PDB file of C-alpha atoms in Angstrom:
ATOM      1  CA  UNK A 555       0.000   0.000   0.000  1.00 50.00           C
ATOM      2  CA  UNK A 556       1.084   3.443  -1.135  1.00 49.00           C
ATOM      3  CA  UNK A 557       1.449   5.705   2.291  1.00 54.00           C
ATOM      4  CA  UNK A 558       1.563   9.497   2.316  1.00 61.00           C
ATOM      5  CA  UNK A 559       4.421  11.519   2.425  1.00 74.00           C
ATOM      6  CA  UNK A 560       3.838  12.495   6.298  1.00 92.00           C
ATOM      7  CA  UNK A 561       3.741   8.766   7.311  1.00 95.00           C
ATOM      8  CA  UNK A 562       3.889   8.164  11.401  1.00 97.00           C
ATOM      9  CA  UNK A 563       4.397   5.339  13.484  1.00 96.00           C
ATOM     10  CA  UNK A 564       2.130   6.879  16.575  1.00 97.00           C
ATOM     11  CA  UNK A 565      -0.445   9.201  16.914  1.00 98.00           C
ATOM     12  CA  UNK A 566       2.381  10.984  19.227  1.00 98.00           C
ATOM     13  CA  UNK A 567       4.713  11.646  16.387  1.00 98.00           C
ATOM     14  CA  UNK A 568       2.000  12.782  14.108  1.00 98.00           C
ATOM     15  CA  UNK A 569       0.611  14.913  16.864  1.00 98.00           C
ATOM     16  CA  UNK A 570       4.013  17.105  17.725  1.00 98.00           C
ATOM     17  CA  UNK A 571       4.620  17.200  13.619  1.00 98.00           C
ATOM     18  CA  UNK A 572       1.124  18.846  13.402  1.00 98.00           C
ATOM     19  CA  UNK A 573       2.164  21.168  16.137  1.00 98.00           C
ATOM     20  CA  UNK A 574       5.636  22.142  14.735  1.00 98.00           C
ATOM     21  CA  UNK A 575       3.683  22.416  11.250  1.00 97.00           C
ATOM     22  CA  UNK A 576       1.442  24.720  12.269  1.00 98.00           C
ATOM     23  CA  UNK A 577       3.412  27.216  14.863  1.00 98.00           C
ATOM     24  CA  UNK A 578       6.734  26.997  12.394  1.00 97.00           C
ATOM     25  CA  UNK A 579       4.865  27.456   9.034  1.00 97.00           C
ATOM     26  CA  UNK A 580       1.098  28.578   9.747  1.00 97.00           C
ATOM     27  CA  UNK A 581      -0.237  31.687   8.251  1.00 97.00           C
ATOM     28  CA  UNK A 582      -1.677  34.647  10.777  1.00 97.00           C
ATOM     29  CA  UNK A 583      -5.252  35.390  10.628  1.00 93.00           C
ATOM     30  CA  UNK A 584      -8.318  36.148  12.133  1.00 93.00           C
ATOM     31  CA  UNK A 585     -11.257  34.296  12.878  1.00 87.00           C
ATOM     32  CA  UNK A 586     -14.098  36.644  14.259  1.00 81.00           C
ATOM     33  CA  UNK A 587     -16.592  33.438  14.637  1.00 75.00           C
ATOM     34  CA  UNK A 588     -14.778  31.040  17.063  1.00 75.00           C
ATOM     35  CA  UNK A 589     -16.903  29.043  19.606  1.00 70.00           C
ATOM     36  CA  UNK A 590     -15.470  29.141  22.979  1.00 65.00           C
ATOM     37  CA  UNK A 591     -15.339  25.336  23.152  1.00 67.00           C
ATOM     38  CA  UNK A 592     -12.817  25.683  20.345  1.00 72.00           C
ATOM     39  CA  UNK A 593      -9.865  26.580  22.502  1.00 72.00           C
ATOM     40  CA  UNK A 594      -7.809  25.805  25.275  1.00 68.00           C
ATOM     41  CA  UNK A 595      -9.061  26.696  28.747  1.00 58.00           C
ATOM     42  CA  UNK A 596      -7.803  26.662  32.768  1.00 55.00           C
ATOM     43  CA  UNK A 597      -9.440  23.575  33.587  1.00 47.00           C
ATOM     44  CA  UNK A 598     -12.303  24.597  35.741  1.00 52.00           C
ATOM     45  CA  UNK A 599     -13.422  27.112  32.965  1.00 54.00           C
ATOM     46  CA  UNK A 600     -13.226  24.162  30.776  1.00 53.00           C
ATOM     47  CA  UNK A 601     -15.467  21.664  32.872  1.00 51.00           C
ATOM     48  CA  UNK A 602     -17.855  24.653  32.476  1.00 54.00           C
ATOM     49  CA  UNK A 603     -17.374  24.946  28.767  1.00 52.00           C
ATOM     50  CA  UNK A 604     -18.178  21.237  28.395  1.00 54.00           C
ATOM     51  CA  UNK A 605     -21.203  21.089  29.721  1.00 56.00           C
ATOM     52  CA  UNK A 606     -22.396  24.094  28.532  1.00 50.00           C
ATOM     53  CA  UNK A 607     -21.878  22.990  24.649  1.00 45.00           C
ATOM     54  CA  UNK A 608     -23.544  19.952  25.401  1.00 49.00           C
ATOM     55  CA  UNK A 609     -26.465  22.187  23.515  1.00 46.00           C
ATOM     56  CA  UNK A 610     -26.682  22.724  20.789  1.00 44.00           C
ATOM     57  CA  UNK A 611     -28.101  26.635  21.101  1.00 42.00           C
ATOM     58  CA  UNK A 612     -24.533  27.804  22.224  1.00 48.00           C
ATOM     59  CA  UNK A 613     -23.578  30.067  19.896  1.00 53.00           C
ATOM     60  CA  UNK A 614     -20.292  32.366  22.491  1.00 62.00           C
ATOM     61  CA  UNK A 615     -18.649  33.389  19.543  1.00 73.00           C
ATOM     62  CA  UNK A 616     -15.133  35.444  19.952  1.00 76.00           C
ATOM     63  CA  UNK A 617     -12.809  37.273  18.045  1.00 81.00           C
ATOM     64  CA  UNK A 618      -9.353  35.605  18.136  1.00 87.00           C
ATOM     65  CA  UNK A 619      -5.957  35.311  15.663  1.00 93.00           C
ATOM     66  CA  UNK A 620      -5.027  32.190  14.799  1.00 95.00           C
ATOM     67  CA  UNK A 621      -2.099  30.529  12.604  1.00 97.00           C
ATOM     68  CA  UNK A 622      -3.356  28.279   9.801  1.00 97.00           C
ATOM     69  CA  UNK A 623      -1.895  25.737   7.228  1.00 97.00           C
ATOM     70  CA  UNK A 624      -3.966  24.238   4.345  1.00 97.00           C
ATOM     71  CA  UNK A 625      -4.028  20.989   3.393  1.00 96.00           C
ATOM     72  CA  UNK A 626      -2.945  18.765   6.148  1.00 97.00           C
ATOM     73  CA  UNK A 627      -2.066  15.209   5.603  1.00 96.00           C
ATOM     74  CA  UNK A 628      -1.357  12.183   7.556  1.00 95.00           C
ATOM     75  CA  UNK A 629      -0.960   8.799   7.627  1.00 97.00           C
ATOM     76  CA  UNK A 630      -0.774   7.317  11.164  1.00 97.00           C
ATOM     77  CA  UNK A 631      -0.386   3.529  11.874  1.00 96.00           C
ATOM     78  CA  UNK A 632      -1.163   3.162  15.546  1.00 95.00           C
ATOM     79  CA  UNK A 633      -3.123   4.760  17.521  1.00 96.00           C
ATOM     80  CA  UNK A 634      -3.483   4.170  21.577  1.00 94.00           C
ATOM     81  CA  UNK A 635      -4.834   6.092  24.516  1.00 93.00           C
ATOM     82  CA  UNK A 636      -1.540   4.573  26.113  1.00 95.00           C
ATOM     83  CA  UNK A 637       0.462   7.065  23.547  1.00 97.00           C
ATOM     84  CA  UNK A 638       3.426   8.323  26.040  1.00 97.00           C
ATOM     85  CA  UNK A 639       3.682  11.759  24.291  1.00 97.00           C
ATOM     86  CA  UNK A 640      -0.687  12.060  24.346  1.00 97.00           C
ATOM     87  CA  UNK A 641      -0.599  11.047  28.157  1.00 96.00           C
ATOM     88  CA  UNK A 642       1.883  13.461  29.097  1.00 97.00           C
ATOM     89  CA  UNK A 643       0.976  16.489  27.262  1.00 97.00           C
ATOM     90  CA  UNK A 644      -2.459  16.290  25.340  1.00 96.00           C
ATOM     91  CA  UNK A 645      -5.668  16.982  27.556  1.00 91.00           C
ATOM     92  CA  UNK A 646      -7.136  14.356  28.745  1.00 91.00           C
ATOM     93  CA  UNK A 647     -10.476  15.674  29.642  1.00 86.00           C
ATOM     94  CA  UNK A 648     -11.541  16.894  26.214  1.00 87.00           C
ATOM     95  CA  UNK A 649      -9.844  13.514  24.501  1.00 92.00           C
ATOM     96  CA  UNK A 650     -12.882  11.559  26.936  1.00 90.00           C
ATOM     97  CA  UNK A 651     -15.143  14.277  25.952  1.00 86.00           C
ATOM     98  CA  UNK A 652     -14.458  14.064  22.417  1.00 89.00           C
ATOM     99  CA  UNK A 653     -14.607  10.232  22.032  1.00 91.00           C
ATOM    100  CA  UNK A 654     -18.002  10.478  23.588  1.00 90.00           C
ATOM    101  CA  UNK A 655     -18.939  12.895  21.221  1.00 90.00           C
ATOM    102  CA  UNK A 656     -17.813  10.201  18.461  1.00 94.00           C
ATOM    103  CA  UNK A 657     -19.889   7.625  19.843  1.00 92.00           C
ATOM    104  CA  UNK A 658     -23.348   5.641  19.147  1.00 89.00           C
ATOM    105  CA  UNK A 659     -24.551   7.583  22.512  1.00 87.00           C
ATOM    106  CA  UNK A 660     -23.277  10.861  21.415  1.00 85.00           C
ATOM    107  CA  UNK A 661     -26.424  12.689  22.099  1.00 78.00           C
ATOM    108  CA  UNK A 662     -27.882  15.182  19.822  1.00 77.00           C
ATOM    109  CA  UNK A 663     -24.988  16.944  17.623  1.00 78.00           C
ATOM    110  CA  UNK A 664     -22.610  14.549  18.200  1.00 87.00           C
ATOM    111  CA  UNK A 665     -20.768  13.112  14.799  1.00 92.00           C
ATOM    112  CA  UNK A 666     -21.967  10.015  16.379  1.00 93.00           C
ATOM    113  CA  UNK A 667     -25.253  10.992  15.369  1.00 91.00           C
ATOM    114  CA  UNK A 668     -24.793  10.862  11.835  1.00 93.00           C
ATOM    115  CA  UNK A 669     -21.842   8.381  11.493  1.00 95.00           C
ATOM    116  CA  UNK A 670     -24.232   5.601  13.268  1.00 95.00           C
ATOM    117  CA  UNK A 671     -27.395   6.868  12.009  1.00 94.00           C
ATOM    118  CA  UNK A 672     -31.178   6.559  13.400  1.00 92.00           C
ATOM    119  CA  UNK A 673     -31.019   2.993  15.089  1.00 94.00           C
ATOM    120  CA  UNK A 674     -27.333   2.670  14.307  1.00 95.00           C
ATOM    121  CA  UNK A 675     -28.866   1.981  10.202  1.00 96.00           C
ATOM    122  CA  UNK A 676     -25.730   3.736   9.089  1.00 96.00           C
ATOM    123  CA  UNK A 677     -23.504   2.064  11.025  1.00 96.00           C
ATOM    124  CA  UNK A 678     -24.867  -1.190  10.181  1.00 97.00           C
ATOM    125  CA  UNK A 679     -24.556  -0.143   6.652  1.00 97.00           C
ATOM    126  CA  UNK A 680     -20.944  -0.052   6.542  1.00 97.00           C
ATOM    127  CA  UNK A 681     -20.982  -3.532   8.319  1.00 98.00           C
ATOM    128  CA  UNK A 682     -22.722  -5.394   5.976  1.00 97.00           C
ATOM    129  CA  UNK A 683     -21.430  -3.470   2.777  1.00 97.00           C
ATOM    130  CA  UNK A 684     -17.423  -4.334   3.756  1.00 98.00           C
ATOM    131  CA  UNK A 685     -18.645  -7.997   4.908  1.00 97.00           C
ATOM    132  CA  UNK A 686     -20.583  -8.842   1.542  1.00 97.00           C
ATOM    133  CA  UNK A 687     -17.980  -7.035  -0.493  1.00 97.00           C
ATOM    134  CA  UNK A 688     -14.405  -6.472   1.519  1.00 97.00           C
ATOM    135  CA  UNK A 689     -13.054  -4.966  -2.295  1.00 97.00           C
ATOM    136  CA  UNK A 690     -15.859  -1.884  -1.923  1.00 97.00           C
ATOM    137  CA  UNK A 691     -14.854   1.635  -2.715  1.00 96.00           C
ATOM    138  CA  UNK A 692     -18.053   3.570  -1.610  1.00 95.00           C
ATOM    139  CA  UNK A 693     -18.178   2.613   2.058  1.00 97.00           C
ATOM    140  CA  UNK A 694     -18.098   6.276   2.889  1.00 97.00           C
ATOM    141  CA  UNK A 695     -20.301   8.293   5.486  1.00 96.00           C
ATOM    142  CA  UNK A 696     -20.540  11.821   4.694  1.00 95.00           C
ATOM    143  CA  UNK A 697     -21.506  14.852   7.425  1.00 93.00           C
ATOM    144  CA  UNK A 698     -24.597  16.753   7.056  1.00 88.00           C
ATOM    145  CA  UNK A 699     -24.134  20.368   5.186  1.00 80.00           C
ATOM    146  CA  UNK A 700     -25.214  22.177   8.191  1.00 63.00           C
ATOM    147  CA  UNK A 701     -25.354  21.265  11.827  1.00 63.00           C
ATOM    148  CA  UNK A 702     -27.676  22.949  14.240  1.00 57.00           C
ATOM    149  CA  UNK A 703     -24.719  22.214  17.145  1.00 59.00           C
ATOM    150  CA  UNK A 704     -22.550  23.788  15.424  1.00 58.00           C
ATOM    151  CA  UNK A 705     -24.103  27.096  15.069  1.00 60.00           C
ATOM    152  CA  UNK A 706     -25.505  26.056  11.440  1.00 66.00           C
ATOM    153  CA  UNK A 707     -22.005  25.395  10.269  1.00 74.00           C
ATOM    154  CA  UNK A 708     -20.906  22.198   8.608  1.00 83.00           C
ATOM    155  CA  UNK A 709     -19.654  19.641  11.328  1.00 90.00           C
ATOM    156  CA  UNK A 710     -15.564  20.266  11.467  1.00 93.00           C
ATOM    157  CA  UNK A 711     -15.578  16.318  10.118  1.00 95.00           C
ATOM    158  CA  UNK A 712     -16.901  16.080   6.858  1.00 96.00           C
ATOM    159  CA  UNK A 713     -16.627  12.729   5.817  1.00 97.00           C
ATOM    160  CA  UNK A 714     -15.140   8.938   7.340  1.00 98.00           C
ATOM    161  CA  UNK A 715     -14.296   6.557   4.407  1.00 98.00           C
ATOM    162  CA  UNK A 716     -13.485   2.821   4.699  1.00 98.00           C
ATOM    163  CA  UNK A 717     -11.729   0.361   2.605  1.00 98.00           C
ATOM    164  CA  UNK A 718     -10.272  -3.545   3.277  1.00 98.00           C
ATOM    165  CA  UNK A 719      -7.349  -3.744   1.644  1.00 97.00           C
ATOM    166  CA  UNK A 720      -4.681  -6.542   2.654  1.00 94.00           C
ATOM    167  CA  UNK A 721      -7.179  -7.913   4.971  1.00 95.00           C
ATOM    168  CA  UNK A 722      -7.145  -4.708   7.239  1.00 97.00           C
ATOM    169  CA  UNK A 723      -9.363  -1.691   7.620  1.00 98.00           C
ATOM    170  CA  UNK A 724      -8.159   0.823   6.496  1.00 97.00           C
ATOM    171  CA  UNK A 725      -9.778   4.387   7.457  1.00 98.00           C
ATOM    172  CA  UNK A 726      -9.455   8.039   5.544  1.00 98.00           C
ATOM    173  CA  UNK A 727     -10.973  10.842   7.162  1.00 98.00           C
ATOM    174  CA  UNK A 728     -11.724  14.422   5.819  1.00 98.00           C
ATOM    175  CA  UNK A 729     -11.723  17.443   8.348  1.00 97.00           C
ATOM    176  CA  UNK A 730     -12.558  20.536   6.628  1.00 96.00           C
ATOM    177  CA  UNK A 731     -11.090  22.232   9.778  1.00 95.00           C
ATOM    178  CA  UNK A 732      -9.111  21.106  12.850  1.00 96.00           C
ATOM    179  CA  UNK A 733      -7.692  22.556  15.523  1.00 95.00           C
ATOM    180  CA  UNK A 734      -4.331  20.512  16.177  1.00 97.00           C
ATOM    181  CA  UNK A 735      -3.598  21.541  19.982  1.00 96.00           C
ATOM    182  CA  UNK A 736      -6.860  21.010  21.129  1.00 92.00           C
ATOM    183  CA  UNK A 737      -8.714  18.530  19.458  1.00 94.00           C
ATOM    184  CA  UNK A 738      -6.382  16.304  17.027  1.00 97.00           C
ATOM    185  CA  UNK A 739      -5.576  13.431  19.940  1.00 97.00           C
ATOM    186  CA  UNK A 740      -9.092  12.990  20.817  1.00 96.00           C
ATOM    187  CA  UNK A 741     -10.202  13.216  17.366  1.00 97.00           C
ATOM    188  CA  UNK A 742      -8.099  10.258  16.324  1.00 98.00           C
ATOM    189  CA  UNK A 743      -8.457   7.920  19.366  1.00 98.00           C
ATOM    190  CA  UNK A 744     -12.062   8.488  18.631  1.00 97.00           C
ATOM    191  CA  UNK A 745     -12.013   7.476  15.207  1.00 97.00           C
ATOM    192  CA  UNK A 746     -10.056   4.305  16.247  1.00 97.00           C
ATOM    193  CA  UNK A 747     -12.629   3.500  18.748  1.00 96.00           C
ATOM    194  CA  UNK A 748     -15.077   3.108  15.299  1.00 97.00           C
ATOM    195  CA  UNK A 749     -12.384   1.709  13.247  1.00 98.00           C
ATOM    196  CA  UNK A 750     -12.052  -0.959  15.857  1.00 97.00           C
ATOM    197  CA  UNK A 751     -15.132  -1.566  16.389  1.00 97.00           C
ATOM    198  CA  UNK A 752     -16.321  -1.729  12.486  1.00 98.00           C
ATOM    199  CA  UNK A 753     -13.217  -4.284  12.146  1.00 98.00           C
ATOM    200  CA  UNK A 754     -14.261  -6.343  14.961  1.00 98.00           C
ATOM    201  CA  UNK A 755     -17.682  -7.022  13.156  1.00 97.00           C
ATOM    202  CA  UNK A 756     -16.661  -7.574  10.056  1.00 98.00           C
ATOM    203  CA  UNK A 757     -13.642  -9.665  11.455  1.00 97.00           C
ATOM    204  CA  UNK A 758     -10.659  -8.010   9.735  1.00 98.00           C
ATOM    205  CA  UNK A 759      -7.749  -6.892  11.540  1.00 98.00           C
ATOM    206  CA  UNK A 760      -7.348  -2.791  11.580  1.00 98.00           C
ATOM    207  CA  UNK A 761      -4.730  -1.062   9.466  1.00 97.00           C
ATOM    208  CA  UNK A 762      -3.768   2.794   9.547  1.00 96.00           C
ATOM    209  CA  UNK A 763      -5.744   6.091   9.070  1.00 97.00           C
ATOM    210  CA  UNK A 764      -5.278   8.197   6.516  1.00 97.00           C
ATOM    211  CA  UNK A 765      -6.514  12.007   7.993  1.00 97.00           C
ATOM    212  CA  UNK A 766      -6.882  15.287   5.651  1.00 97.00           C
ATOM    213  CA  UNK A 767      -7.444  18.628   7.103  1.00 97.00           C
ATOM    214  CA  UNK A 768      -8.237  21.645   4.764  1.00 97.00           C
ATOM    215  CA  UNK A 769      -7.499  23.885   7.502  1.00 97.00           C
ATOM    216  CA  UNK A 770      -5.134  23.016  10.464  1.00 98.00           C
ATOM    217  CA  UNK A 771      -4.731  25.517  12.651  1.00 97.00           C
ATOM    218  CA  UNK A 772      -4.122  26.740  16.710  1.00 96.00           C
ATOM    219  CA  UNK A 773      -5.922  29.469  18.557  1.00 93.00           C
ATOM    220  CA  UNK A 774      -3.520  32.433  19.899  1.00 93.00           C
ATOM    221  CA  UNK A 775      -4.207  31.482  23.009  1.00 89.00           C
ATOM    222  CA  UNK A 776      -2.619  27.755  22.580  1.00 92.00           C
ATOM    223  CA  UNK A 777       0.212  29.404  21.205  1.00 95.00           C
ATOM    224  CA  UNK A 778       2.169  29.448  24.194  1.00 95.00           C
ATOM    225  CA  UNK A 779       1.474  26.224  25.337  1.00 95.00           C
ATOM    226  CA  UNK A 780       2.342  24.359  21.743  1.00 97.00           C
ATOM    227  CA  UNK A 781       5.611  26.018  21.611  1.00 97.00           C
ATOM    228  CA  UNK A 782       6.181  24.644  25.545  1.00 97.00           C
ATOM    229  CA  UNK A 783       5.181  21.351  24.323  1.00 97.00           C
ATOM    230  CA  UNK A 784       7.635  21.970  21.004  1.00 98.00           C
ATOM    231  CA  UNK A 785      10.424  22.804  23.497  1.00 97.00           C
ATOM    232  CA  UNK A 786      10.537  19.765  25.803  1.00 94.00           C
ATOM    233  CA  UNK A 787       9.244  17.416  22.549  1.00 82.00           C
TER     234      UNK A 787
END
């Protein structure tokens, strides 16, 4: 299988690269529409933050510079919540936030709402189209154009594509925006909760993920802490 140029061996690796990427090479701008949930918080204003965006009527929008690169692509081969370089420096409490928000209990909002569907139909979708035809190129779940928790925008995943090739799963995923420092490692551990769990029914083993972001980027007020992380990485 043909691998991507930025090719990682953890989600660790890929994770710091991302970082470097970004606060080395990204592009000043600013964003006068960012959701509060969006950046990185002391913890206790945080705790409040995620329950308070648990609806999906919050619509806190500030005014803040970021740094932005287009086009961000990885390929990373394992992925594990035991990741030295996630448990020491990513946040914890979002990344068990976040892969909540990936799964079939999501709650209203959630990407799990649309990648498993009403009744988990889309989810069992995928299942059955990779186990009556493992060579399939359309087993692809795309996001809804606009998302009422997400202040009418398009959900920051836009689609989750999956293919069996060499008897593995192998998973893409399209982000038309992610924000590396605070939501990349919970992002991906998510998406290998699904890709395990899709490989477990269909009884393949799992392979890599491929991930694409249009627009990676870190909020000004990150900045500090991704070039401490950068420093001691």
């Amino acid at each position: 299988m043909v691998k991507v140029k930025n090719s990682f061996k953890t989600l660790g690796e890929a994770w710091i690269f991302g970082l470097r990427q970004v606060m080395e090479h990204g592009e000043e701008m600013q964003d006068k529409a960012v959701v509060a949930r969006d950046i990185s918080l002391d913890l206790e204003r945080s705790a409040l933050l995620l329950s308070e965006y648990e609806s999906p009527l919050d619509e806190t929008k500030l005014d803040l510079k970021l740094k932005e690169i287009l086009g961000h692509v990885l390929y990373i081969e394992t992925v594990s919540i035991d990741d030295p370089v996630i448990a020491k420096y990513a946040d914890q409490q979002r990344i068990d936030y976040t892969r909540k928000r990936y799964g079939k209990n999501s709650g209203p909002g959630g990407y799990g709402e649309f990648i498993y569907g009403p009744d988990s139909a889309t989810f069992d979708s995928i299942v059955d189209r990779l186990s009556s035809n493992p060579s399939s190129k359309s087993t692809t779940v795309n996001a809804p154009n606009v998302s009422t928790a997400n202040c009418g925008k398009p959900p920051c995943l836009s689609a989750v594509d999956f293919k069996i090739r060499g008897d593995r799963l192998l998973m893409t995923v399209m982000y038309r925006s992610q924000n590396i420092f605070t939501k990349q490692p919970g992002n991906i551990l998510a998406l290998r909760d699904l890709q395990n769990t899709i490989a477990d029914r269909v009884g393949v083993a799992v392979g890599g993920i491929n991930l694409f972001a249009a627009s990676a980027h870190i909020y000004e007020p990150d900045w500090k802490a991704a070039e401490a992380i950068l420093a001691k990485s």
